[in-house]
Amino acid sequence: MNKIFLMVAVMFFAVVSIAQAQKFEGLAETPPMGWNSWNKFACDVNENLIKETADAMVSTGMKDDGYTYIVIDDCWHGERDSLGFIHANKERFPSGMKALVDYVHSKGLKFGIYSDAGWQTCGGKPGSRGREYQDAQTYASWGVDYLKYDWCNTEDLSAKGAYLTMRDALFEAGRPIVFSMCEWGTYNPWEWGEPIAHLWRTTGDIYSCFDCEYDHGDWSSWGVLQILDMQEGLRKYAGPGHWNDPDMMEVGNGMSTNEDQAHFSMWAMLAAPLIAGNDLRNMSDETKSILTNRDVIAVNQDPLGIQGFKYQMKDSVSVWFKPLKDNQWAVCFLNRSREEKKAEFDWEHEKVIDEINHLSPGFSKNEYSLINLWNKKDKTSTKNKLKANLKGHSVLMYRLEKKR
Ligand code: GLA
């Protein structure tokens, strides 16, 4: 009798504790910022790379600008041991993962790791399927702060179910961990992701080009403009604690300076996670100045957490607006063409309205100063019609400050 009572009590508490599992709140009130190994290094990761990247994050000033997470993507894995615990690859990570996490923490940074909801990762390493609770506990014991959770080799799994399971496993493990879903937008994660994760990929993989599709055979990766166009209709799903993720950045990975600036500006306008994907140890001055432009970062990190929207598109120039705190706005003119184009904007005659948040700059009655976020010298106001020449694949980006 006592035994039965005990069993019922255990089951009751198990059900109650599962029912109470939730995502950790308060971890990503603004879009996460950091670095991820995949875009530049793919499977060629090791502990020295991660340590040197953490050092570079500090010495370049990126840490002071808000970059926090050092995320190691696919292929860090060794084997599972006889009890099923996952270990880091011994040749590449001879000091073990815990020591590496400690090193990153000692620099005042946070550590992210990667796994997959299927039985293998996209790179063919052990996935977490059937081992979710055990892996979550391992990550927590290593001191991990961020998990990117991929979607290869998932066969007929339900995406919502699989991501819920890992969310619950992380919660159960007890260490607050940012949860980044990476199922490439396949099952509309924006519709069900908010209670599960802090960010979700909205598309397939990015490719380091401004305007291209890169064909891998049975899948494609996408240029900046292609990814930008795939964000249509998604802004209403993003906000503090739950972000649309148009993928990690390719700034510094081979595009022109104009293109990198445009890419970074648009990710800021989209309130996208700002996850650098280049070699931080060897950056050109141009790359560094783009990634550390505090004015553009402030647009991305604005506490309202409102994703920007496309207001207009004329002759290859699209005009984007993003509401900011204190009745300020960001505006970005993007020349999508390779050719130089003219941007013209007669503020007082434009009716810009954020229909979702019911906000409007009201240009017909309010005057704003325009602060150019890439060329600080250029100062003007919305009283004057804007006329500018925009080089191919470039942006003109302003913060609008209301005049009294
Ligand atoms: C998928 C993801 C990428 C990267 C690789 C790793 O393609 O979308 O971001 O994590 O897997 O194999």
Short mmCIF file of C-alpha atoms in Angstrom, two decimals, residues 5-404:
data_model
loop_
_atom_site.label_atom_id
_atom_site.label_comp_id
_atom_site.label_asym_id
_atom_site.label_seq_id
_atom_site.Cartn_x
_atom_site.Cartn_y
_atom_site.Cartn_z
CA PHE A 5 1.21 5.60 -2.48
CA LEU A 6 4.87 6.44 -2.98
CA MET A 7 4.69 5.65 -6.69
CA VAL A 8 1.61 7.78 -7.14
CA ALA A 9 3.27 10.63 -5.25
CA VAL A 10 6.44 10.38 -7.38
CA MET A 11 4.39 10.39 -10.58
CA PHE A 12 2.36 13.33 -9.34
CA PHE A 13 5.48 15.37 -8.61
CA ALA A 14 7.05 14.36 -11.93
CA VAL A 15 3.96 15.56 -13.80
CA VAL A 16 3.79 18.79 -11.77
CA SER A 17 7.47 19.54 -12.31
CA ILE A 18 7.21 18.89 -16.06
CA ALA A 19 4.09 21.02 -16.25
CA GLN A 20 5.96 23.86 -14.59
CA ALA A 21 8.92 23.74 -16.92
CA GLN A 22 9.28 26.89 -18.95
CA LYS A 23 11.86 28.88 -20.81
CA PHE A 24 14.20 31.00 -18.72
CA GLU A 25 12.85 34.54 -18.82
CA GLY A 26 14.86 37.75 -18.82
CA LEU A 27 17.89 36.37 -20.71
CA ALA A 28 17.48 38.13 -24.05
CA GLU A 29 15.56 41.37 -23.50
CA THR A 30 17.51 42.82 -26.44
CA PRO A 31 18.79 40.72 -29.37
CA PRO A 32 21.74 38.51 -28.27
CA MET A 33 25.18 39.68 -29.42
CA GLY A 34 28.26 37.53 -29.82
CA TRP A 35 30.32 35.38 -32.16
CA ASN A 36 29.80 31.93 -33.66
CA SER A 37 32.44 29.70 -35.24
CA TRP A 38 30.44 28.26 -38.15
CA ASN A 39 30.46 30.87 -40.94
CA LYS A 40 34.26 31.16 -41.01
CA PHE A 41 35.60 27.94 -39.54
CA ALA A 42 32.88 25.30 -40.14
CA CYS A 43 34.15 22.05 -38.57
CA ASP A 44 37.69 23.33 -38.07
CA VAL A 45 37.26 24.27 -34.40
CA ASN A 46 39.60 23.75 -31.45
CA GLU A 47 40.22 25.18 -28.01
CA ASN A 48 42.94 27.62 -29.11
CA LEU A 49 40.64 29.18 -31.68
CA ILE A 50 37.96 29.69 -29.05
CA LYS A 51 40.39 31.11 -26.48
CA GLU A 52 42.01 33.46 -28.99
CA THR A 53 38.58 34.57 -30.18
CA ALA A 54 37.56 35.36 -26.60
CA ASP A 55 40.81 37.33 -26.18
CA ALA A 56 40.09 39.20 -29.43
CA MET A 57 36.52 39.94 -28.36
CA VAL A 58 38.01 41.82 -25.42
CA SER A 59 41.05 43.44 -27.10
CA THR A 60 39.10 44.73 -30.13
CA GLY A 61 36.62 46.48 -27.84
CA MET A 62 33.74 44.32 -29.07
CA LYS A 63 33.00 43.16 -25.54
CA ASP A 64 32.60 46.78 -24.41
CA ASP A 65 30.24 47.34 -27.32
CA GLY A 66 27.92 44.60 -26.06
CA TYR A 67 29.15 41.39 -27.73
CA THR A 68 28.83 38.72 -25.04
CA TYR A 69 28.47 35.15 -26.31
CA ILE A 70 31.27 33.03 -27.75
CA VAL A 71 29.37 30.21 -29.43
CA ILE A 72 31.07 27.08 -30.64
CA ASP A 73 29.01 25.56 -33.44
CA ASP A 74 29.08 22.04 -34.91
CA CYS A 75 31.92 19.51 -34.63
CA TRP A 76 33.25 20.13 -31.10
CA HIS A 77 31.99 16.67 -30.19
CA GLY A 78 33.91 13.55 -29.35
CA GLU A 79 32.10 10.34 -28.43
CA ARG A 80 29.49 9.45 -25.83
CA ASP A 81 30.96 7.35 -23.01
CA SER A 82 29.53 4.02 -21.83
CA LEU A 83 26.93 5.89 -19.72
CA GLY A 84 25.93 8.07 -22.64
CA PHE A 85 27.61 11.30 -21.51
CA ILE A 86 28.93 13.42 -24.36
CA HIS A 87 32.55 14.60 -24.29
CA ALA A 88 34.47 17.12 -26.35
CA ASN A 89 36.80 15.82 -29.05
CA LYS A 90 40.02 15.03 -27.17
CA GLU A 91 42.48 16.04 -29.91
CA ARG A 92 40.85 19.39 -30.56
CA PHE A 93 39.88 20.16 -26.96
CA PRO A 94 42.59 18.46 -24.85
CA SER A 95 41.73 20.54 -21.75
CA GLY A 96 38.05 19.55 -21.94
CA MET A 97 34.98 21.72 -22.34
CA LYS A 98 34.65 22.79 -18.70
CA ALA A 99 38.13 24.37 -18.74
CA LEU A 100 37.30 26.18 -21.98
CA VAL A 101 34.05 27.54 -20.57
CA ASP A 102 35.93 28.70 -17.47
CA TYR A 103 38.43 30.51 -19.69
CA VAL A 104 35.69 32.32 -21.60
CA HIS A 105 33.98 33.26 -18.32
CA SER A 106 37.28 34.56 -16.93
CA LYS A 107 37.24 37.14 -19.76
CA GLY A 108 33.83 38.37 -18.63
CA LEU A 109 32.14 36.67 -21.59
CA LYS A 110 29.52 33.95 -21.90
CA PHE A 111 29.78 30.57 -23.57
CA GLY A 112 27.49 28.98 -26.14
CA ILE A 113 27.40 25.47 -27.48
CA TYR A 114 25.66 23.63 -30.32
CA SER A 115 23.63 20.45 -30.58
CA ASP A 116 20.91 18.97 -32.75
CA ALA A 117 17.43 17.62 -32.12
CA GLY A 118 18.13 14.60 -34.33
CA TRP A 119 20.34 11.59 -33.76
CA GLN A 120 23.26 13.28 -35.52
CA THR A 121 24.20 16.91 -36.07
CA CYS A 122 24.43 18.35 -39.57
CA GLY A 123 28.17 17.63 -39.40
CA GLY A 124 27.54 13.96 -38.50
CA LYS A 125 28.39 14.24 -34.78
CA PRO A 126 26.24 12.79 -31.97
CA GLY A 127 22.90 14.61 -31.72
CA SER A 128 20.77 14.95 -28.59
CA ARG A 129 17.77 12.85 -29.64
CA GLY A 130 16.81 10.64 -26.70
CA ARG A 131 19.58 12.23 -24.59
CA GLU A 132 18.06 15.67 -24.13
CA TYR A 133 17.95 15.68 -20.31
CA GLN A 134 21.40 14.14 -20.01
CA ASP A 135 22.95 16.63 -22.46
CA ALA A 136 21.22 19.59 -20.82
CA GLN A 137 22.68 18.51 -17.50
CA THR A 138 26.12 18.14 -19.03
CA TYR A 139 25.96 21.63 -20.55
CA ALA A 140 24.77 23.08 -17.24
CA SER A 141 27.62 21.33 -15.39
CA TRP A 142 30.11 22.84 -17.84
CA GLY A 143 28.65 26.32 -17.22
CA VAL A 144 27.18 26.80 -20.69
CA ASP A 145 25.07 29.97 -21.15
CA TYR A 146 23.60 29.54 -24.66
CA LEU A 147 22.49 26.58 -26.76
CA LYS A 148 21.99 26.60 -30.52
CA TYR A 149 19.84 23.58 -31.36
CA ASP A 150 19.85 22.42 -34.98
CA TRP A 151 17.44 20.30 -37.02
CA CYS A 152 19.39 17.78 -39.14
CA ASN A 153 18.57 14.05 -39.06
CA THR A 154 15.29 14.57 -37.25
CA GLU A 155 13.29 12.28 -39.57
CA ASP A 156 9.63 12.51 -38.58
CA LEU A 157 10.06 14.36 -35.26
CA SER A 158 7.64 17.17 -34.51
CA ALA A 159 9.64 20.39 -34.38
CA LYS A 160 7.52 21.95 -31.66
CA GLY A 161 7.69 18.77 -29.59
CA ALA A 162 11.45 18.35 -30.00
CA TYR A 163 12.21 21.96 -29.09
CA LEU A 164 9.82 21.79 -26.13
CA THR A 165 11.62 18.70 -24.87
CA MET A 166 14.98 20.47 -24.95
CA ARG A 167 13.50 23.60 -23.38
CA ASP A 168 12.15 21.50 -20.51
CA ALA A 169 15.46 19.64 -20.19
CA LEU A 170 17.35 22.93 -19.92
CA PHE A 171 14.89 24.20 -17.33
CA GLU A 172 15.22 21.00 -15.35
CA ALA A 173 19.02 21.25 -15.44
CA GLY A 174 18.54 24.56 -13.63
CA ARG A 175 21.12 26.80 -15.29
CA PRO A 176 19.72 29.80 -17.19
CA ILE A 177 20.63 29.14 -20.83
CA VAL A 178 19.60 31.17 -23.88
CA PHE A 179 17.84 28.78 -26.25
CA SER A 180 18.36 29.34 -29.97
CA MET A 181 16.20 27.24 -32.30
CA CYS A 182 17.63 26.45 -35.69
CA GLU A 183 15.04 24.65 -37.82
CA TRP A 184 15.52 27.13 -40.69
CA GLY A 185 11.95 28.44 -40.56
CA THR A 186 10.66 25.11 -41.87
CA TYR A 187 7.67 24.83 -39.54
CA ASN A 188 6.96 28.55 -39.00
CA PRO A 189 8.71 28.67 -35.59
CA TRP A 190 7.66 32.31 -35.17
CA GLU A 191 4.09 31.05 -34.64
CA TRP A 192 4.92 28.78 -31.69
CA GLY A 193 8.45 29.74 -30.60
CA GLU A 194 7.84 32.49 -28.05
CA PRO A 195 7.20 30.29 -24.99
CA ILE A 196 9.94 27.87 -26.04
CA ALA A 197 13.00 29.80 -27.18
CA HIS A 198 14.71 33.20 -27.12
CA LEU A 199 15.41 33.22 -30.85
CA TRP A 200 14.60 31.15 -33.90
CA ARG A 201 16.20 30.98 -37.32
CA THR A 202 13.77 32.17 -39.96
CA THR A 203 15.64 30.87 -43.02
CA GLY A 204 18.19 28.44 -44.38
CA ASP A 205 21.88 29.27 -44.06
CA ILE A 206 23.39 32.59 -45.02
CA TYR A 207 26.19 32.71 -47.62
CA SER A 208 28.84 35.39 -47.82
CA CYS A 209 27.47 37.30 -50.79
CA PHE A 210 25.13 40.25 -51.06
CA ASP A 211 22.80 39.02 -53.76
CA CYS A 212 23.02 35.35 -54.68
CA GLU A 213 21.72 31.87 -54.14
CA TYR A 214 24.43 29.27 -53.56
CA ASP A 215 23.32 25.85 -54.74
CA HIS A 216 24.62 22.92 -52.67
CA GLY A 217 22.68 20.31 -54.66
CA ASP A 218 19.70 19.42 -52.52
CA TRP A 219 19.70 22.70 -50.57
CA SER A 220 20.74 26.33 -51.03
CA SER A 221 22.28 28.98 -48.89
CA TRP A 222 21.37 32.60 -49.38
CA GLY A 223 22.81 36.06 -49.81
CA VAL A 224 21.95 39.06 -47.64
CA LEU A 225 19.17 40.37 -49.92
CA GLN A 226 17.59 36.94 -50.29
CA ILE A 227 17.50 36.50 -46.50
CA LEU A 228 16.18 40.02 -46.05
CA ASP A 229 13.28 39.31 -48.41
CA MET A 230 12.40 36.15 -46.48
CA GLN A 231 11.69 38.25 -43.36
CA GLU A 232 8.52 39.69 -44.91
CA GLY A 233 5.55 39.44 -42.52
CA LEU A 234 7.57 38.24 -39.51
CA ARG A 235 8.10 41.44 -37.54
CA LYS A 236 4.97 41.06 -35.43
CA TYR A 237 6.41 37.89 -33.89
CA ALA A 238 9.59 39.48 -32.48
CA GLY A 239 10.07 41.39 -29.26
CA PRO A 240 12.00 41.41 -25.98
CA GLY A 241 12.91 37.82 -25.09
CA HIS A 242 11.91 36.31 -28.47
CA TRP A 243 13.63 37.26 -31.69
CA ASN A 244 13.51 36.39 -35.37
CA ASP A 245 17.01 35.22 -36.33
CA PRO A 246 17.95 35.81 -40.00
CA ASP A 247 21.24 33.95 -39.32
CA MET A 248 24.72 34.87 -38.17
CA MET A 249 26.57 37.67 -39.88
CA GLU A 250 29.03 37.43 -42.75
CA VAL A 251 30.62 40.83 -42.09
CA GLY A 252 34.37 40.48 -42.74
CA ASN A 253 33.99 37.29 -44.74
CA GLY A 254 34.61 38.60 -48.24
CA MET A 255 31.89 41.09 -49.19
CA SER A 256 32.83 44.69 -50.05
CA THR A 257 32.91 47.32 -47.31
CA ASN A 258 29.67 48.88 -48.61
CA GLU A 259 27.99 45.49 -48.62
CA ASP A 260 29.19 44.67 -45.12
CA GLN A 261 27.92 48.03 -43.89
CA ALA A 262 24.56 47.44 -45.55
CA HIS A 263 24.36 43.90 -44.11
CA PHE A 264 25.15 45.13 -40.59
CA SER A 265 22.74 48.08 -40.87
CA MET A 266 19.88 45.87 -42.04
CA TRP A 267 20.48 43.31 -39.27
CA ALA A 268 20.30 46.26 -36.85
CA MET A 269 17.04 47.47 -38.43
CA LEU A 270 15.59 43.95 -38.16
CA ALA A 271 16.41 43.70 -34.43
CA ALA A 272 18.31 40.57 -35.43
CA PRO A 273 20.74 38.81 -33.12
CA LEU A 274 24.16 40.32 -33.88
CA ILE A 275 26.34 37.24 -34.02
CA ALA A 276 29.63 37.93 -35.80
CA GLY A 277 30.86 35.08 -37.99
CA ASN A 278 34.33 36.23 -39.04
CA ASP A 279 37.85 35.68 -37.69
CA LEU A 280 38.01 38.22 -34.87
CA ARG A 281 41.75 37.62 -34.47
CA ASN A 282 42.55 39.02 -37.92
CA MET A 283 40.10 41.75 -38.81
CA SER A 284 40.68 44.65 -41.17
CA ASP A 285 40.11 48.12 -39.71
CA GLU A 286 37.02 48.43 -41.92
CA THR A 287 35.50 45.21 -40.58
CA LYS A 288 36.24 46.22 -37.02
CA SER A 289 34.75 49.67 -37.45
CA ILE A 290 31.57 48.16 -38.89
CA LEU A 291 31.10 45.59 -36.13
CA THR A 292 31.84 48.17 -33.43
CA ASN A 293 29.70 51.05 -34.72
CA ARG A 294 27.97 51.88 -31.45
CA ASP A 295 25.30 54.05 -33.04
CA VAL A 296 24.16 51.24 -35.29
CA ILE A 297 24.40 48.74 -32.43
CA ALA A 298 22.18 51.07 -30.36
CA VAL A 299 19.52 50.86 -33.07
CA ASN A 300 19.65 47.07 -32.83
CA GLN A 301 19.72 47.05 -29.02
CA ASP A 302 17.01 49.63 -28.52
CA PRO A 303 14.98 48.63 -25.43
CA LEU A 304 11.61 48.79 -27.22
CA GLY A 305 12.77 45.74 -29.18
CA ILE A 306 10.63 46.58 -32.21
CA GLN A 307 11.70 45.00 -35.49
CA GLY A 308 11.92 47.52 -38.32
CA PHE A 309 9.72 47.52 -41.43
CA LYS A 310 10.01 48.31 -45.11
CA TYR A 311 8.07 51.49 -45.88
CA GLN A 312 8.80 51.94 -49.53
CA MET A 313 10.66 50.57 -52.54
CA LYS A 314 11.48 52.81 -55.51
CA ASP A 315 13.92 52.07 -58.31
CA SER A 316 15.88 49.48 -56.27
CA VAL A 317 16.10 51.71 -53.19
CA SER A 318 14.09 50.43 -50.23
CA VAL A 319 13.37 52.64 -47.24
CA TRP A 320 13.15 51.04 -43.80
CA PHE A 321 11.95 52.49 -40.48
CA LYS A 322 12.38 51.26 -36.91
CA PRO A 323 10.76 52.93 -33.89
CA LEU A 324 13.17 53.64 -31.03
CA LYS A 325 12.78 54.76 -27.43
CA ASP A 326 12.00 58.41 -26.58
CA ASN A 327 10.03 58.94 -29.81
CA GLN A 328 13.14 58.49 -31.91
CA TRP A 329 13.29 56.53 -35.16
CA ALA A 330 15.95 54.84 -37.23
CA VAL A 331 15.70 55.05 -41.00
CA CYS A 332 17.76 53.17 -43.54
CA PHE A 333 17.87 53.69 -47.32
CA LEU A 334 19.15 50.52 -48.95
CA ASN A 335 20.34 50.43 -52.55
CA ARG A 336 19.75 46.84 -53.64
CA SER A 337 21.22 47.36 -57.07
CA ARG A 338 24.89 47.11 -58.12
CA GLU A 339 24.50 50.48 -59.87
CA GLU A 340 24.60 53.86 -58.17
CA LYS A 341 21.05 55.11 -57.45
CA LYS A 342 19.41 58.32 -56.29
CA ALA A 343 17.56 58.34 -53.00
CA GLU A 344 14.94 61.05 -52.61
CA PHE A 345 12.61 61.45 -49.68
CA ASP A 346 10.33 64.36 -48.99
CA TRP A 347 9.72 63.72 -45.29
CA GLU A 348 6.85 66.16 -44.80
CA HIS A 349 4.79 64.38 -47.44
CA GLU A 350 5.42 60.82 -46.30
CA LYS A 351 2.92 59.11 -44.01
CA VAL A 352 5.06 56.61 -42.16
CA ILE A 353 3.03 54.41 -39.81
CA ASP A 354 4.01 51.34 -37.83
CA GLU A 355 0.63 49.65 -38.10
CA ILE A 356 1.44 46.92 -35.60
CA ASN A 357 2.58 49.19 -32.79
CA HIS A 358 0.42 52.17 -33.78
CA LEU A 359 3.35 54.55 -33.91
CA SER A 360 4.09 57.30 -36.39
CA PRO A 361 6.81 59.95 -36.60
CA GLY A 362 4.19 62.41 -37.95
CA PHE A 363 6.57 64.19 -40.33
CA SER A 364 3.93 66.70 -41.42
CA LYS A 365 3.79 68.23 -37.93
CA ASN A 366 7.04 67.17 -36.24
CA GLU A 367 10.56 68.12 -37.24
CA TYR A 368 13.41 65.69 -36.61
CA SER A 369 17.19 66.13 -36.79
CA LEU A 370 18.88 63.46 -38.86
CA ILE A 371 22.03 61.94 -37.41
CA ASN A 372 23.94 59.97 -40.04
CA LEU A 373 25.13 56.79 -38.36
CA TRP A 374 27.96 56.00 -40.81
CA ASN A 375 29.15 59.49 -41.64
CA LYS A 376 28.84 61.58 -38.50
CA LYS A 377 29.54 64.91 -40.26
CA ASP A 378 26.39 64.86 -42.33
CA LYS A 379 23.69 66.55 -40.19
CA THR A 380 20.37 67.73 -41.54
CA SER A 381 16.64 67.81 -40.72
CA THR A 382 13.32 66.48 -41.97
CA LYS A 383 12.43 70.05 -43.03
CA ASN A 384 14.69 69.51 -46.03
CA LYS A 385 13.87 67.01 -48.72
CA LEU A 386 16.54 64.31 -48.72
CA LYS A 387 18.48 63.87 -51.96
CA ALA A 388 21.48 61.59 -52.04
CA ASN A 389 23.44 59.35 -54.38
CA LEU A 390 23.77 55.84 -53.07
CA LYS A 391 26.60 53.67 -54.34
CA GLY A 392 25.72 50.11 -55.42
CA HIS A 393 24.82 47.76 -52.52
CA SER A 394 25.12 50.49 -49.92
CA VAL A 395 23.05 52.21 -47.26
CA LEU A 396 22.36 55.61 -45.84
CA MET A 397 21.29 55.26 -42.23
CA TYR A 398 20.03 57.90 -39.81
CA ARG A 399 18.72 58.21 -36.31
CA LEU A 400 15.86 60.71 -36.15
CA GLU A 401 15.66 62.87 -33.06
CA LYS A 402 12.57 64.98 -32.50
CA LYS A 403 13.20 68.74 -32.25
CA ARG A 404 11.40 70.56 -29.50
#
